[in-house]
PDB file of C-alpha atoms in Angstrom:
ATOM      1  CA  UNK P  24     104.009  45.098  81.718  1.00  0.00           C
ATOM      2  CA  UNK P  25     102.385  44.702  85.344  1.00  0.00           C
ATOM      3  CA  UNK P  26     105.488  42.578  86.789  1.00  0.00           C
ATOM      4  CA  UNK P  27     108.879  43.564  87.553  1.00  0.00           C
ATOM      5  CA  UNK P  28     111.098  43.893  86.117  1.00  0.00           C
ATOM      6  CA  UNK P  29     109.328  44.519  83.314  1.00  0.00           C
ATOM      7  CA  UNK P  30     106.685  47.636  84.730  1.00  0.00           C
ATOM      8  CA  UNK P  31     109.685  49.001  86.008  1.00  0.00           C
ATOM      9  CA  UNK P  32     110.823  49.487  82.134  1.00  0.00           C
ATOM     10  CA  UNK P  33     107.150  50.341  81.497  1.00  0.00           C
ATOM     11  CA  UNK P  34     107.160  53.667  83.993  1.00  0.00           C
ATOM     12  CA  UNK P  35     110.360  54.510  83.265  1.00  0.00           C
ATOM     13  CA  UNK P  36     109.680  54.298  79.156  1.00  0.00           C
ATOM     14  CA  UNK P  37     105.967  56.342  79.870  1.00  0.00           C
ATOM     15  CA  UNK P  38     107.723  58.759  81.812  1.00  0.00           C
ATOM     16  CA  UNK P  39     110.815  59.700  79.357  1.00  0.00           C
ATOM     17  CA  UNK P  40     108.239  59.490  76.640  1.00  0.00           C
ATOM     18  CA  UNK P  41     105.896  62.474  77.998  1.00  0.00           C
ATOM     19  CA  UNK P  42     108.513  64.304  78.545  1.00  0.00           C
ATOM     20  CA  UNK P  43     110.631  63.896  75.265  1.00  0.00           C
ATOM     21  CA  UNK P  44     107.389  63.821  73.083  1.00  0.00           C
ATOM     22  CA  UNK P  45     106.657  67.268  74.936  1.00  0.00           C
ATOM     23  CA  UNK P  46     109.665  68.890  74.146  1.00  0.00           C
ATOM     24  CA  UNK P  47     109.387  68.085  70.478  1.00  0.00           C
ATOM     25  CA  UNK P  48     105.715  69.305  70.341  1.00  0.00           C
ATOM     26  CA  UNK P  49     106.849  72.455  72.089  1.00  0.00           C
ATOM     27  CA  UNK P  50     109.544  72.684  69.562  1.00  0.00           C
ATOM     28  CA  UNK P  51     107.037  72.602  66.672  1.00  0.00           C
ATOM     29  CA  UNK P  52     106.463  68.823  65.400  1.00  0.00           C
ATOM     30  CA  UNK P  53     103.374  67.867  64.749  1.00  0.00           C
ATOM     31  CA  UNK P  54     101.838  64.476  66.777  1.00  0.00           C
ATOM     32  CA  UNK P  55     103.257  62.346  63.551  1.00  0.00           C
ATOM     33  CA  UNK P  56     106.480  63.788  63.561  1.00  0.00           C
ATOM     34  CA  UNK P  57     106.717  63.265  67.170  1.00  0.00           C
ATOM     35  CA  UNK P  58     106.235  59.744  66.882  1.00  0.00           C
ATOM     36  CA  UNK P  59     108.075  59.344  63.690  1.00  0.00           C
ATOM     37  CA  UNK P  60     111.270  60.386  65.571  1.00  0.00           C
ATOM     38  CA  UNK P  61     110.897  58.876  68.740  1.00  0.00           C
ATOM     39  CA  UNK P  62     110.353  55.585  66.699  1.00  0.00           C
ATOM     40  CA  UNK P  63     113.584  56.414  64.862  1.00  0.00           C
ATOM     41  CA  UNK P  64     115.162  55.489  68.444  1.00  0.00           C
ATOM     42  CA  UNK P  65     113.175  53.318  70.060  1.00  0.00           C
ATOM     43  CA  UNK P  66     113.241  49.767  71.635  1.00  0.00           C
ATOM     44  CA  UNK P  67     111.183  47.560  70.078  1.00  0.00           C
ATOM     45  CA  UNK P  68     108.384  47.157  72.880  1.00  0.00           C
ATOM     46  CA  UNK P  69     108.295  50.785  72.298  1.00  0.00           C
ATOM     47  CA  UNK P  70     108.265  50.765  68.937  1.00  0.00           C
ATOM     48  CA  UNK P  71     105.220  48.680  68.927  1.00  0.00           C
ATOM     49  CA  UNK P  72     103.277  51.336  71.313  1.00  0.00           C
ATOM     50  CA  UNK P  73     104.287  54.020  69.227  1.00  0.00           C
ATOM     51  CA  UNK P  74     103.163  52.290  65.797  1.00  0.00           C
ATOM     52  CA  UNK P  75      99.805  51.716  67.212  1.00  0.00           C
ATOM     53  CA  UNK P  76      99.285  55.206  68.085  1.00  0.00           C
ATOM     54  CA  UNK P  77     100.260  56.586  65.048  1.00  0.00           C
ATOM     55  CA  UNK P  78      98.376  54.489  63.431  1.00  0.00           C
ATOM     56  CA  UNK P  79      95.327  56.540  65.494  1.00  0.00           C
ATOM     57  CA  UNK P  80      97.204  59.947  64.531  1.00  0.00           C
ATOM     58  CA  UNK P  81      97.103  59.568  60.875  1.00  0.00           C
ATOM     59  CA  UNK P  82      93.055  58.035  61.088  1.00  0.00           C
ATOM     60  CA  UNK P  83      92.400  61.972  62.697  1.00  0.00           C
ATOM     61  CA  UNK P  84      93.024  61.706  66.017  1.00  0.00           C
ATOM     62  CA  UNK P  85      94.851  63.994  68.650  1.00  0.00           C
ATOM     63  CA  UNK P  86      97.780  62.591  69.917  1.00  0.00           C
ATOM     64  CA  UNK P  87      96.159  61.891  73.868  1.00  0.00           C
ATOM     65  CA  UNK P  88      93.076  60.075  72.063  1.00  0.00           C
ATOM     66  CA  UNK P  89      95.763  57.879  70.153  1.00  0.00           C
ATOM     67  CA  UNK P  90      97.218  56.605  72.907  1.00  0.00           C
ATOM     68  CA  UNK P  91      94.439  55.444  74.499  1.00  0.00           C
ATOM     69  CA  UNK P  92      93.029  54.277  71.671  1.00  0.00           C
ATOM     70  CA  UNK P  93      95.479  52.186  70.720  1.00  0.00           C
ATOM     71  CA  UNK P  94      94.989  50.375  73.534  1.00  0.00           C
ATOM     72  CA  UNK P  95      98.630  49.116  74.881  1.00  0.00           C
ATOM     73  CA  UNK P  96      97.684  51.309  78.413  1.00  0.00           C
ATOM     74  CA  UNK P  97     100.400  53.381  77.204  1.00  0.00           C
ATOM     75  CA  UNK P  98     102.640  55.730  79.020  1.00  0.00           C
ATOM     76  CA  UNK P  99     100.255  54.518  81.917  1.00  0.00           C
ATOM     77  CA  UNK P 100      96.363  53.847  81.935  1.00  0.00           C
ATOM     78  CA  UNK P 101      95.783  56.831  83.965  1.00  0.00           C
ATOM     79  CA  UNK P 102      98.075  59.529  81.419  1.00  0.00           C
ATOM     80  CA  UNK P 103      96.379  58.022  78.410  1.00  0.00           C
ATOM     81  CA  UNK P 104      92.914  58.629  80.330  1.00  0.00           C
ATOM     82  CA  UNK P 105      94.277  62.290  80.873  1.00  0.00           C
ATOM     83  CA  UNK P 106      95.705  62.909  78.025  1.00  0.00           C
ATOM     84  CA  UNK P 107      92.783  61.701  75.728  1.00  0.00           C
ATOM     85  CA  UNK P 108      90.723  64.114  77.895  1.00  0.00           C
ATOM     86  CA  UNK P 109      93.220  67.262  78.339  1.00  0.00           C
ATOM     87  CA  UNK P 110      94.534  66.811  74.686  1.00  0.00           C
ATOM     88  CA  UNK P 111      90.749  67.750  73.284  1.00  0.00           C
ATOM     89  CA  UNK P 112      90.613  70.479  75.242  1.00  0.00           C
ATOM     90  CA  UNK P 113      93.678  72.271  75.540  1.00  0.00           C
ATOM     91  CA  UNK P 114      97.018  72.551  73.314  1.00  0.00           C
ATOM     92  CA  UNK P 115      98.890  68.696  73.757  1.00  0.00           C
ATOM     93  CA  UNK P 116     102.351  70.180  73.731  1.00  0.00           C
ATOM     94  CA  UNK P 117     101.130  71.517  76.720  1.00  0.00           C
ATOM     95  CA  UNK P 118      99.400  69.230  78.080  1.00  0.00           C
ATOM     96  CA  UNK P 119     102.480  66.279  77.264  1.00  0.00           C
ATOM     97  CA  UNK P 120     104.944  68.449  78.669  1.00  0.00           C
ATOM     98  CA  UNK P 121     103.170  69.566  82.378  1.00  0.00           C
ATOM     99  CA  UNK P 122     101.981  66.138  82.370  1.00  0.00           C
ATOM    100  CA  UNK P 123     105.525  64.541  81.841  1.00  0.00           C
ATOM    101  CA  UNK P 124     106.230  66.769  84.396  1.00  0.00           C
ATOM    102  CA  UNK P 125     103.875  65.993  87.184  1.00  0.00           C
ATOM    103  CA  UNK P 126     104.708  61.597  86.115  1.00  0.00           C
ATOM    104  CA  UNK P 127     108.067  61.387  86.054  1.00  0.00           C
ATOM    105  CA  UNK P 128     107.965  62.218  90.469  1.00  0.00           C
ATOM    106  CA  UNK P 129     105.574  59.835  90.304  1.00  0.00           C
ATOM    107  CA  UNK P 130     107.125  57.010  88.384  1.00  0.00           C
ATOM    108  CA  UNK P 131     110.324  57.474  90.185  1.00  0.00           C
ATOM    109  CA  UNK P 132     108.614  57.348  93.653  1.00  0.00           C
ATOM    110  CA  UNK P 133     106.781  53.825  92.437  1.00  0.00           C
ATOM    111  CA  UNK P 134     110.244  52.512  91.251  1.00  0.00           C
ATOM    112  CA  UNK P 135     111.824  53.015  94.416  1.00  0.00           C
ATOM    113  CA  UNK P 136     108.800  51.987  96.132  1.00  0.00           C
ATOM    114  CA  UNK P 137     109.020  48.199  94.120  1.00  0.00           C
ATOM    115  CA  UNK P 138     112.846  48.626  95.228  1.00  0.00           C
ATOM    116  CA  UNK P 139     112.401  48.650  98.299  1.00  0.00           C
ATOM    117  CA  UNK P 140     109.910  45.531  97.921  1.00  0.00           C
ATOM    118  CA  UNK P 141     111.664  43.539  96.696  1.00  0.00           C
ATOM    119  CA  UNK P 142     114.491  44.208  98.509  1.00  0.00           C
ATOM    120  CA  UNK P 143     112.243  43.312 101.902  1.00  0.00           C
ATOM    121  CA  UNK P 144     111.388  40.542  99.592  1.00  0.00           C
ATOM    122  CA  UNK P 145     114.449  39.189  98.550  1.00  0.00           C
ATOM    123  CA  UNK P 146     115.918  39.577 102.122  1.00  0.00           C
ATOM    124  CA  UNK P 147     113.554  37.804 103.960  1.00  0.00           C
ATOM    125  CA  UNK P 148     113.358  34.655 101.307  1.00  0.00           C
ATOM    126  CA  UNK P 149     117.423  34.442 101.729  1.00  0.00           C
ATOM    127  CA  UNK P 150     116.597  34.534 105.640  1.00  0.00           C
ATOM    128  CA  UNK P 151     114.447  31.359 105.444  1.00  0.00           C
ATOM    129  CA  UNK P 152     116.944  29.883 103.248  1.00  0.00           C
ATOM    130  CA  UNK P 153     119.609  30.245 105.858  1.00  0.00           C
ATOM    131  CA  UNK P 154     116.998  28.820 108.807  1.00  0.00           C
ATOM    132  CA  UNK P 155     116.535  25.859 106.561  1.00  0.00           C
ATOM    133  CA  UNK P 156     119.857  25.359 106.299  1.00  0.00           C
ATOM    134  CA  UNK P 157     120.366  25.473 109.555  1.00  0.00           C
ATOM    135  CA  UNK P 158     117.620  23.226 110.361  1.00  0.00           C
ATOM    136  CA  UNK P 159     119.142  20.736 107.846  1.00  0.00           C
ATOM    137  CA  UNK P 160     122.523  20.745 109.316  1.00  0.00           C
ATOM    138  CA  UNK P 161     121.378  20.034 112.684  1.00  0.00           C
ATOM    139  CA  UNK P 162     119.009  17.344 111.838  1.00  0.00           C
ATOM    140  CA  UNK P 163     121.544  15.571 110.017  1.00  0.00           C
ATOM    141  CA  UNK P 164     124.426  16.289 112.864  1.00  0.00           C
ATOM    142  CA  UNK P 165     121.357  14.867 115.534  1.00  0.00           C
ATOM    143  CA  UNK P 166     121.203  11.859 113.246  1.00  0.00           C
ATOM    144  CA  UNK P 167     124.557  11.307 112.577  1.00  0.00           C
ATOM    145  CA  UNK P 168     125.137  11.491 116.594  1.00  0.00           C
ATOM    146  CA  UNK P 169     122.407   8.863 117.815  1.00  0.00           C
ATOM    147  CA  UNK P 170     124.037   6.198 115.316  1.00  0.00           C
ATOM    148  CA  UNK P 171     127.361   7.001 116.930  1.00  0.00           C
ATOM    149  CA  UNK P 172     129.267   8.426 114.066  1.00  0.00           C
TER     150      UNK P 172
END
């Protein structure tokens, strides 16, 4: 989950969960619920995350202290470190949907930050390729002309 493509999926999937599970909190599910139907629909590296926290939800615990109990760093380290905190003290729905709020900027702006990376990235590998190349073809044209060929 720290590599690309693959964190990309992992901000993107925090993100749109915050904000959905929010909605449906705000709506009136409880934290199982919530999970239960986001399950229904998930992917299955999702489905995994969301197992483990209910898992936590049904032992007692709020949803915010599930998630970062169950230990899969899950929407990010630093929501389930918030939301374990803010979730005790205040009402989650709340909390899940301001917070969703605040991320999804956030996760957006690191996306297009690793974009433009790799872009850089990608570019400058294809320019060494090219001086390689060119490198090669001369070499071999140099050799070519001192056998007299």
């Amino acid at each position: 989950d720290v590599l690309p493509p693959w964190s990309v999926y992992a901000t993107l999937q925090g993100a749109l969960f915050l904000l959905s599970a929010g909605a449906l909190m705000k709506a009136g599910l409880k934290s199982r619920e919530v999970l239960d139907v986001l399950r229904g629909h998930a992917s299955p590296w999702l489905a995994l995350r969301l197992d483990a926290a209910g898992f936590h939800v049904r032992s007692g615990r709020n949803l915010g202290a599930a998630l970062y109990a169950s230990g899969y760093r899950f929407p990010s380290l630093q929501s389930a470190i918030f939301l374990r905190t803010a979730g005790a003290s205040r009402d989650i729905a709340d909390v899940l949907h301001d917070w969703g709020e605040t991320q999804m900027p956030v996760a957006l702006s690191r996306i297009k930050s690793l974009s433009n990376g790799l872009t850089l990235g990608l570019g400058l590998l294809i320019a060494a390729f090219l001086i390689y190349v060119m490198f090669a073809v001369t070499g071999l044209t140099m050799t070519l002309s001192s056998q007299g060929l």
